[in-house]
mmCIF file of C-alpha atoms and ligand atoms in Angstrom:
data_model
loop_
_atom_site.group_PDB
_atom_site.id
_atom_site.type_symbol
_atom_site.label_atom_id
_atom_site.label_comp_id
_atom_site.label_asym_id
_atom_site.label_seq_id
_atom_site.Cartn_x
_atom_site.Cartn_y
_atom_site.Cartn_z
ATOM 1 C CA UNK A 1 29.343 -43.997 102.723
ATOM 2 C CA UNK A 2 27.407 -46.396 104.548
ATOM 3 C CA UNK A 3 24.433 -45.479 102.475
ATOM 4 C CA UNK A 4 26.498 -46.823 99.210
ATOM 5 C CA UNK A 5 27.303 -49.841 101.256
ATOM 6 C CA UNK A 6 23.367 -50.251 102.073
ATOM 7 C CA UNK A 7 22.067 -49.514 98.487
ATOM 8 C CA UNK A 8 25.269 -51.725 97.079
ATOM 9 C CA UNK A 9 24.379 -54.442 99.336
ATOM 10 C CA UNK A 10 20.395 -54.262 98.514
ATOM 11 C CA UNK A 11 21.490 -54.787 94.674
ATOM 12 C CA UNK A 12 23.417 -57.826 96.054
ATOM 13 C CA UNK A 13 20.108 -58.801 97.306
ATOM 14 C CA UNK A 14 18.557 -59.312 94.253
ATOM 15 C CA UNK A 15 20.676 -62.031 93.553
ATOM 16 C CA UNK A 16 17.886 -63.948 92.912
ATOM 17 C CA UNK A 17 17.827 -61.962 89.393
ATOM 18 C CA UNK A 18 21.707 -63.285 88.777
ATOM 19 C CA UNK A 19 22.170 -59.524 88.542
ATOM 20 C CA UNK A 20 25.879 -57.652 88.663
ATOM 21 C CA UNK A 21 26.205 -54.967 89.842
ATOM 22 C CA UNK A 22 29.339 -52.856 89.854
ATOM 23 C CA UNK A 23 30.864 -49.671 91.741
ATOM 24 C CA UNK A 24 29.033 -47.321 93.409
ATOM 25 C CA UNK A 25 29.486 -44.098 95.656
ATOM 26 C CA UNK A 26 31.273 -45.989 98.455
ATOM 27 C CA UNK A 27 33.370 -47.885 95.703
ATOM 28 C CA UNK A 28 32.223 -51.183 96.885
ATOM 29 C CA UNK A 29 32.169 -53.075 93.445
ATOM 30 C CA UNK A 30 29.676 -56.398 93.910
ATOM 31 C CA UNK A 31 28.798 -59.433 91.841
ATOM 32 C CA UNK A 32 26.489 -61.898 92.413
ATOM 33 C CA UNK A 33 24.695 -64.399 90.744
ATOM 34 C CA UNK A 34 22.558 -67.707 90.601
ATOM 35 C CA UNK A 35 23.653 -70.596 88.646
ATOM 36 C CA UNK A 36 21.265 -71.881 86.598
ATOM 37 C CA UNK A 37 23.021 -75.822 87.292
ATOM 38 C CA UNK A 38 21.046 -77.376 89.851
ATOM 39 C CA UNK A 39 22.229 -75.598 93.515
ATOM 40 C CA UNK A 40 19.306 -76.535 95.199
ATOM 41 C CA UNK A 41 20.611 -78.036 98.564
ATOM 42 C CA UNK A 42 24.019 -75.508 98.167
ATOM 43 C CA UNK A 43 23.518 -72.642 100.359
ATOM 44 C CA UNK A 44 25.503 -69.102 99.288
ATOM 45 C CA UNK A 45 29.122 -67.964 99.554
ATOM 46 C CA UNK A 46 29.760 -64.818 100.761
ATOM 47 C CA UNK A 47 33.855 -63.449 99.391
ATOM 48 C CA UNK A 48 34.874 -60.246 100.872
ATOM 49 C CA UNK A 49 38.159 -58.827 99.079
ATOM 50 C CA UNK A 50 40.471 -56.602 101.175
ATOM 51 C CA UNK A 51 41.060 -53.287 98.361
ATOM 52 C CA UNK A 52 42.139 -52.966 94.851
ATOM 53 C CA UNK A 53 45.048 -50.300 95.441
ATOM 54 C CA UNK A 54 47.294 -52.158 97.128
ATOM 55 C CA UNK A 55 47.876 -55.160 94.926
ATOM 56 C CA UNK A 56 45.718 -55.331 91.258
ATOM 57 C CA UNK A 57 45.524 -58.964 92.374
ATOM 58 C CA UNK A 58 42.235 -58.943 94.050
ATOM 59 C CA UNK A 59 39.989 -57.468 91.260
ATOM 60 C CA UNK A 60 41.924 -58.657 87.929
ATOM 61 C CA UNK A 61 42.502 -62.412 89.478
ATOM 62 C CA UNK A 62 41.025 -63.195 92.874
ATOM 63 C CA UNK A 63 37.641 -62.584 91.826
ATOM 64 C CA UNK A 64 37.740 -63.596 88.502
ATOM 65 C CA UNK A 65 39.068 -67.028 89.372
ATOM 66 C CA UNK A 66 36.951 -67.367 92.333
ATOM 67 C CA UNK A 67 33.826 -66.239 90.094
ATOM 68 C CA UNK A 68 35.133 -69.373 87.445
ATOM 69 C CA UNK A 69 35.014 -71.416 90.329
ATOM 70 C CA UNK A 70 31.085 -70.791 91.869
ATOM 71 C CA UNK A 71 29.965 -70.672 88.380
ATOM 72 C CA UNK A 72 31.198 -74.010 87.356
ATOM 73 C CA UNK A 73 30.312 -75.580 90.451
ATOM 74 C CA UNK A 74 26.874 -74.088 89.996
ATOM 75 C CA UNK A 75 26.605 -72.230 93.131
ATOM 76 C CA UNK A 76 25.233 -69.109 94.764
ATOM 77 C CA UNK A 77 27.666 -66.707 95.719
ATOM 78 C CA UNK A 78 28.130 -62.636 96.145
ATOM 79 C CA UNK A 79 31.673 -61.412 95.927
ATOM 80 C CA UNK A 80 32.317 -57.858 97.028
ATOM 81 C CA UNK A 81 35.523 -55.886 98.392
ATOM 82 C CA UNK A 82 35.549 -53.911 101.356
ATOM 83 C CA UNK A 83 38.154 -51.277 99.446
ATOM 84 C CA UNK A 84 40.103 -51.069 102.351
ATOM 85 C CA UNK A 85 37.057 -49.765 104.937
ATOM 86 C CA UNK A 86 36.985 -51.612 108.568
ATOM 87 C CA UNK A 87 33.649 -50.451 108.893
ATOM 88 C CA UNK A 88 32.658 -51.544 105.368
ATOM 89 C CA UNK A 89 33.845 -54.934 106.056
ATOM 90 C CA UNK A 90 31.969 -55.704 108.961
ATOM 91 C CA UNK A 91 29.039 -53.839 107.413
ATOM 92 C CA UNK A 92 29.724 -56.222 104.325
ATOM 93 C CA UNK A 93 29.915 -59.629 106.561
ATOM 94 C CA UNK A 94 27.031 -58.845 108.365
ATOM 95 C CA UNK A 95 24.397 -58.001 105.289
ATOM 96 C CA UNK A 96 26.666 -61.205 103.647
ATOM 97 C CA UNK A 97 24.785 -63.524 106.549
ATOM 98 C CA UNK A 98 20.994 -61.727 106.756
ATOM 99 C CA UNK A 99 21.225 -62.458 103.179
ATOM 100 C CA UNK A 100 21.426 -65.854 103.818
ATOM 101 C CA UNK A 101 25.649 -66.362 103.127
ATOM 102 C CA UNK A 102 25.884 -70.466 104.637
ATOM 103 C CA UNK A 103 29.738 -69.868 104.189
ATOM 104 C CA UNK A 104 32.161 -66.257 104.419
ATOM 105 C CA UNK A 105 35.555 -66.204 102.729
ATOM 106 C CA UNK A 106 37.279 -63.139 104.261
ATOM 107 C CA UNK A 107 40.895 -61.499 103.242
ATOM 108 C CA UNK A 108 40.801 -60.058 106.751
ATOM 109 C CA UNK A 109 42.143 -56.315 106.921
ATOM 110 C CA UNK A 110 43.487 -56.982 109.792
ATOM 111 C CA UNK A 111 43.256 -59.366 112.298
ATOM 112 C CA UNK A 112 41.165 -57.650 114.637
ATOM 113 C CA UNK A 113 38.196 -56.808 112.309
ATOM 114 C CA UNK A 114 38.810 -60.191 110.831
ATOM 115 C CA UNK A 115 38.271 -61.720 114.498
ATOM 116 C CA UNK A 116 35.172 -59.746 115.034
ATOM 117 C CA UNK A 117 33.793 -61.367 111.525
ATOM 118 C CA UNK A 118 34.630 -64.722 112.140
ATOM 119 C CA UNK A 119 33.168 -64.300 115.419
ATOM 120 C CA UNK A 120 29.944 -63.304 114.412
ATOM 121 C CA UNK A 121 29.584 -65.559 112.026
ATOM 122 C CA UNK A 122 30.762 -68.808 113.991
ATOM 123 C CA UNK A 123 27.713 -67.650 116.346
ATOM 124 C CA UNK A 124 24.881 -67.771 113.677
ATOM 125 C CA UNK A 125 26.880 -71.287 112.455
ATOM 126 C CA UNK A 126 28.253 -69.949 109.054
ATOM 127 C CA UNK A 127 31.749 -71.754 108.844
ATOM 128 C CA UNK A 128 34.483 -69.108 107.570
ATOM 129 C CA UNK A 129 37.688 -69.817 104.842
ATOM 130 C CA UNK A 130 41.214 -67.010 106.047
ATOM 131 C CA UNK A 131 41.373 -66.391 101.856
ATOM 132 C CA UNK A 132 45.068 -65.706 101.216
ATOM 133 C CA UNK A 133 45.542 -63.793 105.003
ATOM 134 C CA UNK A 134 45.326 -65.825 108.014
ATOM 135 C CA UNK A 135 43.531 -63.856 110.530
ATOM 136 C CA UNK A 136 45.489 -64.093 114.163
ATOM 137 C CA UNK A 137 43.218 -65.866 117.126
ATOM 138 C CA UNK A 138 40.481 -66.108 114.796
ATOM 139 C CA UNK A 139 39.902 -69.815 114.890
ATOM 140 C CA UNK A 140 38.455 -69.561 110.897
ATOM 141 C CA UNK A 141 37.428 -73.522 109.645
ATOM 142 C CA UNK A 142 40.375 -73.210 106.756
ATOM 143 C CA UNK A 143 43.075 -71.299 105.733
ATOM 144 C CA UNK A 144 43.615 -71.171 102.061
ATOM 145 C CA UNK A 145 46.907 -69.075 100.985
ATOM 146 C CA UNK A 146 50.508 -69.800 99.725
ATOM 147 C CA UNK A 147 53.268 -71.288 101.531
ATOM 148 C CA UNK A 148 54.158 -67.294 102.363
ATOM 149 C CA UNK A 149 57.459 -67.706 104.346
ATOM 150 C CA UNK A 150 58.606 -69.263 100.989
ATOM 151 C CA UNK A 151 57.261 -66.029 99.032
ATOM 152 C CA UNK A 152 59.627 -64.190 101.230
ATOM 153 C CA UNK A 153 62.856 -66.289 101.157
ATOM 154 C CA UNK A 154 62.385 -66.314 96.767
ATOM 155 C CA UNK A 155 62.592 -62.797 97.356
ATOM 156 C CA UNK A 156 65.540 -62.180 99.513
ATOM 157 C CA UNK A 157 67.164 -64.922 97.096
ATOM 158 C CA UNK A 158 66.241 -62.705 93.834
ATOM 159 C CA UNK A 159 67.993 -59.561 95.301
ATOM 160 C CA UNK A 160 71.135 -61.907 96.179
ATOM 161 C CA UNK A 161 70.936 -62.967 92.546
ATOM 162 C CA UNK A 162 70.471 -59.528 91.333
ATOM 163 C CA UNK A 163 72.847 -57.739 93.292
ATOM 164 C CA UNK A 164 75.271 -60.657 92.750
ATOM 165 C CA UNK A 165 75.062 -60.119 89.208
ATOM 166 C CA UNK A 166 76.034 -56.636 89.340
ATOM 167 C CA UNK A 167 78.613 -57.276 91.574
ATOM 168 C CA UNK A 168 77.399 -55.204 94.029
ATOM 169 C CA UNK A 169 80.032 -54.930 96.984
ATOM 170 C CA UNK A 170 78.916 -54.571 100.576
ATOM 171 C CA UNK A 171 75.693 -53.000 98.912
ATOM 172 C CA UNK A 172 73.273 -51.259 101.612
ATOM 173 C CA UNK A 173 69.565 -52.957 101.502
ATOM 174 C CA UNK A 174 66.896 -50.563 102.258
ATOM 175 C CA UNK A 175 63.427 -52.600 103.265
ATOM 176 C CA UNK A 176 59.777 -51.599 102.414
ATOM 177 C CA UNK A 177 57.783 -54.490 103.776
ATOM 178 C CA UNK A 178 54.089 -55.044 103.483
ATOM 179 C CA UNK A 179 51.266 -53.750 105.868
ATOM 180 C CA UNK A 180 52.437 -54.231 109.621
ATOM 181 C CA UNK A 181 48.614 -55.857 110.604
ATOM 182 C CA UNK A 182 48.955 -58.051 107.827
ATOM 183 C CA UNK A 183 49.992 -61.760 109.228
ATOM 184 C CA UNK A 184 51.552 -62.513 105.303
ATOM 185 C CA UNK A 185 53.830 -59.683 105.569
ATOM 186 C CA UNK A 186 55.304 -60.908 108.975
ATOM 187 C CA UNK A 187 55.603 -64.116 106.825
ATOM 188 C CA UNK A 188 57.424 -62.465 103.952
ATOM 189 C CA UNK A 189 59.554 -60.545 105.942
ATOM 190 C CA UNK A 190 60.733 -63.911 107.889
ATOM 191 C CA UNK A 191 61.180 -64.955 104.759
ATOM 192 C CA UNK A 192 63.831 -62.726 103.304
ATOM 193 C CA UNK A 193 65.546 -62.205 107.102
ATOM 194 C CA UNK A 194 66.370 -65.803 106.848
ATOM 195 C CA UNK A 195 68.624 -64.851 103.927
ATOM 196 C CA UNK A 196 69.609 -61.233 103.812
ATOM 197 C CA UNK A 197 70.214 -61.199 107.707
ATOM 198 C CA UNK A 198 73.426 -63.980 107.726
ATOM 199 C CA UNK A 199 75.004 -61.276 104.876
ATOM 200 C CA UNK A 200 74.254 -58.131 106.879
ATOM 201 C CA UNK A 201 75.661 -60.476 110.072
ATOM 202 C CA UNK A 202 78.617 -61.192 107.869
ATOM 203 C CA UNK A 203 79.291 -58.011 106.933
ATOM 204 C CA UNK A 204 78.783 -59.056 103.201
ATOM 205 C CA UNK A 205 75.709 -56.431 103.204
ATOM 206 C CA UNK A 206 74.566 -53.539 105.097
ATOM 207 C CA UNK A 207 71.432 -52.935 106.564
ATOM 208 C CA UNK A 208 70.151 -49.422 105.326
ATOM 209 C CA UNK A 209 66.679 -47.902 106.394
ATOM 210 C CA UNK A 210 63.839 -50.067 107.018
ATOM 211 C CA UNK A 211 59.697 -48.985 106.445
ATOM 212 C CA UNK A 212 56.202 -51.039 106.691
ATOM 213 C CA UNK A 213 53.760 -49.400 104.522
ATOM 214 C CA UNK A 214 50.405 -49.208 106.300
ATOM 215 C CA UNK A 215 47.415 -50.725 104.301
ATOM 216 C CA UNK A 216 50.520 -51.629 101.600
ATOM 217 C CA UNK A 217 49.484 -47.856 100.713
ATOM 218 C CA UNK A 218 51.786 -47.820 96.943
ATOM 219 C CA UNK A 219 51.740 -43.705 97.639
ATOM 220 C CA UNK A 220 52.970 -43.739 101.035
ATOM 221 C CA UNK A 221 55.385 -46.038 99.858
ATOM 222 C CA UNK A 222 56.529 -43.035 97.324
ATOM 223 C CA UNK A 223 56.693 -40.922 100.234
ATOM 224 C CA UNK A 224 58.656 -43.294 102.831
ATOM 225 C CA UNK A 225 61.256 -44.469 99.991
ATOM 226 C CA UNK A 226 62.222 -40.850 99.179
ATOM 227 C CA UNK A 227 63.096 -40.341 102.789
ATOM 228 C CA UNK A 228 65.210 -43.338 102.784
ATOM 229 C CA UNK A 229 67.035 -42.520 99.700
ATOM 230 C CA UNK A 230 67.724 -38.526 101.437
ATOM 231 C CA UNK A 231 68.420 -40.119 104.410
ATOM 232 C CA UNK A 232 70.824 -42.769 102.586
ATOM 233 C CA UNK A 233 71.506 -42.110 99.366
ATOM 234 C CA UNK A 234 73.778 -44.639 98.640
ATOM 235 C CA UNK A 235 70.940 -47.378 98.888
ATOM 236 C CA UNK A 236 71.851 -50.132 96.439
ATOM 237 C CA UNK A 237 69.554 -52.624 97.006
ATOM 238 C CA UNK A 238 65.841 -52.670 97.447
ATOM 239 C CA UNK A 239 63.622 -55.873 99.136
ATOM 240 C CA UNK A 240 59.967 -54.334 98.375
ATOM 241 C CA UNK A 241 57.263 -56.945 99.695
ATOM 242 C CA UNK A 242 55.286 -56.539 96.552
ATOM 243 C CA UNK A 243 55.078 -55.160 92.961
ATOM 244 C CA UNK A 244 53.199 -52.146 94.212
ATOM 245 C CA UNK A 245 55.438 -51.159 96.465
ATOM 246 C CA UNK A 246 58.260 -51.959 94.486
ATOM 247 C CA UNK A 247 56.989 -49.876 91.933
ATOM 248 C CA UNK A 248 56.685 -47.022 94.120
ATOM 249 C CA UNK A 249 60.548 -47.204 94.863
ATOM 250 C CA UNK A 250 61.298 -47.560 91.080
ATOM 251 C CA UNK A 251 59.257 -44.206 90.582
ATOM 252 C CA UNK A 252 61.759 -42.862 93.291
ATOM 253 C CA UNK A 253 64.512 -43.882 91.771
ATOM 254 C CA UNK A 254 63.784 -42.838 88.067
ATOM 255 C CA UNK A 255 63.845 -39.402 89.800
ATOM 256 C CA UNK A 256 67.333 -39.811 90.699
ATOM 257 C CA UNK A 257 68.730 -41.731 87.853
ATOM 258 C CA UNK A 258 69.174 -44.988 89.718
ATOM 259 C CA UNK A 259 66.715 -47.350 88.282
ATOM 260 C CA UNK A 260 68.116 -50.390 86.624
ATOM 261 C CA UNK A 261 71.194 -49.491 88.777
ATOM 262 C CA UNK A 262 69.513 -50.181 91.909
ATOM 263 C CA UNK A 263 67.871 -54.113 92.265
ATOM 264 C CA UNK A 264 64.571 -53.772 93.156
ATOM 265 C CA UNK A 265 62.054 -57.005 93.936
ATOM 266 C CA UNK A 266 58.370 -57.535 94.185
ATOM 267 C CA UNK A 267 55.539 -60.077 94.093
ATOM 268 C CA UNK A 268 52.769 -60.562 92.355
ATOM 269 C CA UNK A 269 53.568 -60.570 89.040
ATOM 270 C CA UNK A 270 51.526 -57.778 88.255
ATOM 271 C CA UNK A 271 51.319 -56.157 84.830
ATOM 272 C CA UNK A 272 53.267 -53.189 86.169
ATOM 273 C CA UNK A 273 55.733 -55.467 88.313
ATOM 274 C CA UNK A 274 56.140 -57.340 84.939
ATOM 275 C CA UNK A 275 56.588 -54.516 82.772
ATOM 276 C CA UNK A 276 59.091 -53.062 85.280
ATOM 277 C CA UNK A 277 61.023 -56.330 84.916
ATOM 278 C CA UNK A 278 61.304 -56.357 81.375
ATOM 279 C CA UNK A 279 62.578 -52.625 81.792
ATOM 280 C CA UNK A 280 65.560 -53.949 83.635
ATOM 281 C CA UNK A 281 63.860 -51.533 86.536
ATOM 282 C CA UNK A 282 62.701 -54.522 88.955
ATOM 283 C CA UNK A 283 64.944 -57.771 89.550
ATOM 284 C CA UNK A 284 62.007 -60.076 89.946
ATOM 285 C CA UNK A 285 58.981 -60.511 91.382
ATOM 286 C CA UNK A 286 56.540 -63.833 92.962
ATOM 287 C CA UNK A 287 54.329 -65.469 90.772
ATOM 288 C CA UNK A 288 51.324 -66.632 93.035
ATOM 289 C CA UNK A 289 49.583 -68.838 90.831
ATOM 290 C CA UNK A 290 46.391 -67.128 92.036
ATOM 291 C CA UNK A 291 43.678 -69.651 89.952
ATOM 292 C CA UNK A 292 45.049 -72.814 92.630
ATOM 293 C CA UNK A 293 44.165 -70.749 95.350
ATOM 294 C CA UNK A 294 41.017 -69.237 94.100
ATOM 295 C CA UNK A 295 40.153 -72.915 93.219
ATOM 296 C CA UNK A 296 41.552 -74.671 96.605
ATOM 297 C CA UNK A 297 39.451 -72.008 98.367
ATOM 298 C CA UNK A 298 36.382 -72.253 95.654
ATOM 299 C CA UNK A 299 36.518 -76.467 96.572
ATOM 300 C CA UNK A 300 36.121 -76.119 100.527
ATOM 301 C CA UNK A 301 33.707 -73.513 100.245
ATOM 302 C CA UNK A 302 31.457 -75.500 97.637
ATOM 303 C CA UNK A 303 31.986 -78.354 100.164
ATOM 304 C CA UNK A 304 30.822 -76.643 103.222
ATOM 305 C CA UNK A 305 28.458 -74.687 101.609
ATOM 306 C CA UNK A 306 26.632 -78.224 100.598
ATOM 307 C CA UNK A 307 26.811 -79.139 104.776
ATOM 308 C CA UNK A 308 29.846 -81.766 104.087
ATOM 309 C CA UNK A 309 33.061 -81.243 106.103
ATOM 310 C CA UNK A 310 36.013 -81.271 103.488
ATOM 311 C CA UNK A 311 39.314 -81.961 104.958
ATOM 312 C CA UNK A 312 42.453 -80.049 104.200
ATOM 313 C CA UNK A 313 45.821 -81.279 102.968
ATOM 314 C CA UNK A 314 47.556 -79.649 105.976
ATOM 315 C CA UNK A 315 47.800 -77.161 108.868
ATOM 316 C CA UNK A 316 48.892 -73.737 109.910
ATOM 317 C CA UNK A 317 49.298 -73.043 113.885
ATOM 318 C CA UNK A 318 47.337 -70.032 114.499
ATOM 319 C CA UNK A 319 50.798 -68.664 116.525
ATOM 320 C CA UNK A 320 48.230 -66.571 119.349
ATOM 321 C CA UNK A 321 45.757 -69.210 119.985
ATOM 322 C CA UNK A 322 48.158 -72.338 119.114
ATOM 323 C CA UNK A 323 45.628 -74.018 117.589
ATOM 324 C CA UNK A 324 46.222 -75.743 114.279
ATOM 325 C CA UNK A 325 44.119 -74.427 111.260
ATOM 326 C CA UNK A 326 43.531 -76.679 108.232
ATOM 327 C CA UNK A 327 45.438 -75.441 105.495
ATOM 328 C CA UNK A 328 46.010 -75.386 101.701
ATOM 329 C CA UNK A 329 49.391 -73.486 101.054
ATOM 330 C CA UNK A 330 50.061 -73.305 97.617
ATOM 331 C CA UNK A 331 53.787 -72.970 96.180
ATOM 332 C CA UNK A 332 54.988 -69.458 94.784
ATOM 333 C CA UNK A 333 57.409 -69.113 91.816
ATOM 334 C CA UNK A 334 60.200 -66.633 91.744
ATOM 335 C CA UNK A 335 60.112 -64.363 88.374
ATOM 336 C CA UNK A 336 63.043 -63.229 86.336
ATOM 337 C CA UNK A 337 63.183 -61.540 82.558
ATOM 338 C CA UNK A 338 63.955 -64.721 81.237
ATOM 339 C CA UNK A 339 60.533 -66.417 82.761
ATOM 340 C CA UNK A 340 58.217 -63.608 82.633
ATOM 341 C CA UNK A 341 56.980 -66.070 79.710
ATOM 342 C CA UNK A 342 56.000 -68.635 82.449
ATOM 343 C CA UNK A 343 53.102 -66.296 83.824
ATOM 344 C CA UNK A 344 52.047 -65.336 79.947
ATOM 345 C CA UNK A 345 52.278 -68.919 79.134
ATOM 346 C CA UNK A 346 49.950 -69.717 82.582
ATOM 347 C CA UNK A 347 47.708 -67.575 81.440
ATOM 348 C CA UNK A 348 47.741 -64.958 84.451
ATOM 349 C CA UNK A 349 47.965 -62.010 82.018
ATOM 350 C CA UNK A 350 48.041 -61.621 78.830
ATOM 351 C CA UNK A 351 50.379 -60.959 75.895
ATOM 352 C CA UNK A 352 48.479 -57.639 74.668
ATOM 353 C CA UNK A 353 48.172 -55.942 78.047
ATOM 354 C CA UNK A 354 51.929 -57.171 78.734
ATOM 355 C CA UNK A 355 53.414 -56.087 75.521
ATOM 356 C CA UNK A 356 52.294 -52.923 74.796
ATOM 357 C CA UNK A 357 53.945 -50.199 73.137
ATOM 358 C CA UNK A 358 58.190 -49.989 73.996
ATOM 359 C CA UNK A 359 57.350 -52.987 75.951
ATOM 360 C CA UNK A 360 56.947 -55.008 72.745
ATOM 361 C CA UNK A 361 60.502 -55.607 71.818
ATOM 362 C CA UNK A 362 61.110 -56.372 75.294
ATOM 363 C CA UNK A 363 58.239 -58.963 74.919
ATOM 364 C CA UNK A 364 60.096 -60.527 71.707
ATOM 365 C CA UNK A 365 64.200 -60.173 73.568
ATOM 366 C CA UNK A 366 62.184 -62.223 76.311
ATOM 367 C CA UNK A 367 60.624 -65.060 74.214
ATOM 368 C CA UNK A 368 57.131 -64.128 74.984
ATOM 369 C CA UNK A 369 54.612 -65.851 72.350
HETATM 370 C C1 LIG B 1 48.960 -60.672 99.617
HETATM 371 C C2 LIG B 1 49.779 -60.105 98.483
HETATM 372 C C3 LIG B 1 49.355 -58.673 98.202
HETATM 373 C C4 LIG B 1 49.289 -57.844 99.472
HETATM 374 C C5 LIG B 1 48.661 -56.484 99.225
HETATM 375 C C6 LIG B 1 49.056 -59.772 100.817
HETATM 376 O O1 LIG B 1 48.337 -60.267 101.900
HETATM 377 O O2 LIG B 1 49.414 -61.975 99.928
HETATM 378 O O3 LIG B 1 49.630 -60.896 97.335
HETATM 379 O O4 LIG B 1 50.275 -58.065 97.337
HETATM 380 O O5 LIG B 1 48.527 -58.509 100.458
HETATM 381 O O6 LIG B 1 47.363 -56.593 98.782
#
């Protein structure tokens, strides 16, 4: 393992070359490059990306919009993910700053190994960017993500709409939330609480069985909703944190003949999570307009990576230390079948990967172009 790290991370070294390099025994997928626009007094920006199981989001968007970014801005940078290895990522961070990273954009794994990389870099004077997770008492320079406690109440608002719809009396709402040492899915799930909890308090819904998915594992999400559904089977309602995991409940459910009967939500707007949707299997997912972040994020990092000290539209108290982090929060857009258009029309995938095979009438009965 580590060795694949080490030989990855020696490609990433010959950045010089504007090389990419890609996969490897460990899995670690890198790219680097040099822009041939005049980075002179730029130093380099070092992105580490969490995994690409638990969300597609990080290798079909994050990095490609982040990659726009450097390259139009004519900087170095080296973007690799960690796929979903503690050790990896500090082994990543580390190598990032010998190899002369000036700035580190992190989507911490968890707090605590995002702590230990912030801290190490603070100490050799490399400023760091929280990318999309905001990693608890680590005192990072930004914090670039969306307005996540929003994320969460679009989706407890999309399974009222849903279940509304299908008239769904005193319907029981089973809960897979997101990865319990992830700090966004505390936010989502304060998110939905705010308005599932007042119906389960009024007796308008009942609370069924309630799950965080490690690592937002989709297969252990498989595993955990088909012992919810055994345990109750008359689950009518599902709040999954994100497409993946929503997905994984679908799969459940096609098992049992209850998809489409049983609301399920999601975020991202993944291909799958958007496919699902215009099955009638998912009741809607979050668009993240993923380019505004990857360009919010791309801006600071230019910034500090050229020794100026960019200020931030607003701030996020780091709840454990209390201290306020500058912030960009971007806003997140609830998805329905009659918008799935909106993320075609943005661009964020594309109408041949979307409307592929049965999925193609669905693309036409949704006004897809
Ligand atoms: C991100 C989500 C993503 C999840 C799993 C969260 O921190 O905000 O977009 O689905 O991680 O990768």
């Amino acid at each position: 393992m580590r060795k694949g790290i080490l030989s990855l991370t020696a490609a990433a070294a010959a950045l010089a070359l504007g090389l990419t390099a890609c996969g490897g025994d460990s899995g670690q997928t890198t790219s680097t490059s040099t822009a041939s626009a005049p980075a002179a007094k730029a130093g380099k920006i070092g992105v580490i990306l969490p995994d690409s199981k638990s969300s597609a989001r990080w290798e079909t968007a994050d990095r490609k919009y982040l990659e726009e970014a450097f390259k139009a801005a004519g900087v170095q940078y080296d973007i690799q993910n960690a796929q979903n290895d503690k050790t990896a990522f500090q082994t990543i961070a580390d190598q990032m700053i010998t190899n002369g990273a000036t700035v580190l954009m992190i989507v911490n794994l968890d707090s605590g190994t995002g702590k230990t990389v912030i801290e190490k870099a603070k100490s050799q004077g490399v400023p760091t960017i929280d990318y999309d997770r905001l990693t608890l008492g680590g005192g990072a320079a930004y914090y670039v993500s969306f307005d996540n406690t929003k994320v969460g109440t679009l989706q407890g608002e999309g399974l009222v709409k849903c279940l509304t719809d299908k008239k769904a009396e005193k319907p029981i709402v089973a809960y897979l939330n997101g990865s319990p040492t992830d700090n966004n899915a505390t936010l989502f799930k304060n998110g939905y609480d705010g308005v599932l909890k007042p119906k389960f308090d009024s007796g308008d819904y009942v609370k069924g069985p309630e799950q965080s998915v490690p690592d937002w594992d989709n297969t252990q999400a498989g595993t955990l909703f088909e012992q919810m559904l055994t345990e109750q089977p008359k689950i009518a309602g599902v709040l999954a944190a994100n497409d993946g995991l929503g997905n994984a409940a679908i799969t459940v459910l096609k098992k049992n003949n209850l998809n489409g009967k049983v609301p399920v939500t999601g975020q991202d707007a993944t291909v799958q999570g958007l496919q699902n949707i215009l099955a009638g299997d998912q009741c809607m997912t979050v668009y993240k307009a993923v380019k505004k972040e990857a360009d919010a994020a791309a801006k600071l990092a230019v910034a500090l990576a050229k020794g100026e000290k960019p200020t931030a539209a607003s701030s996020v108290k780091d709840p454990e230390t209390g201290q306020d982090v500058p912030s960009e929060l971007m806003e997140p857009q609830a998805i329905y079948f009659d918008n799935v258009k909106d993320v075609v029309a943005d661009g964020y995938v594309t109408k041949e990967e979307l409307c592929t095979g049965d999925f193609a009438a669905k693309c036409t009965e949704a006004g897809i172009q």
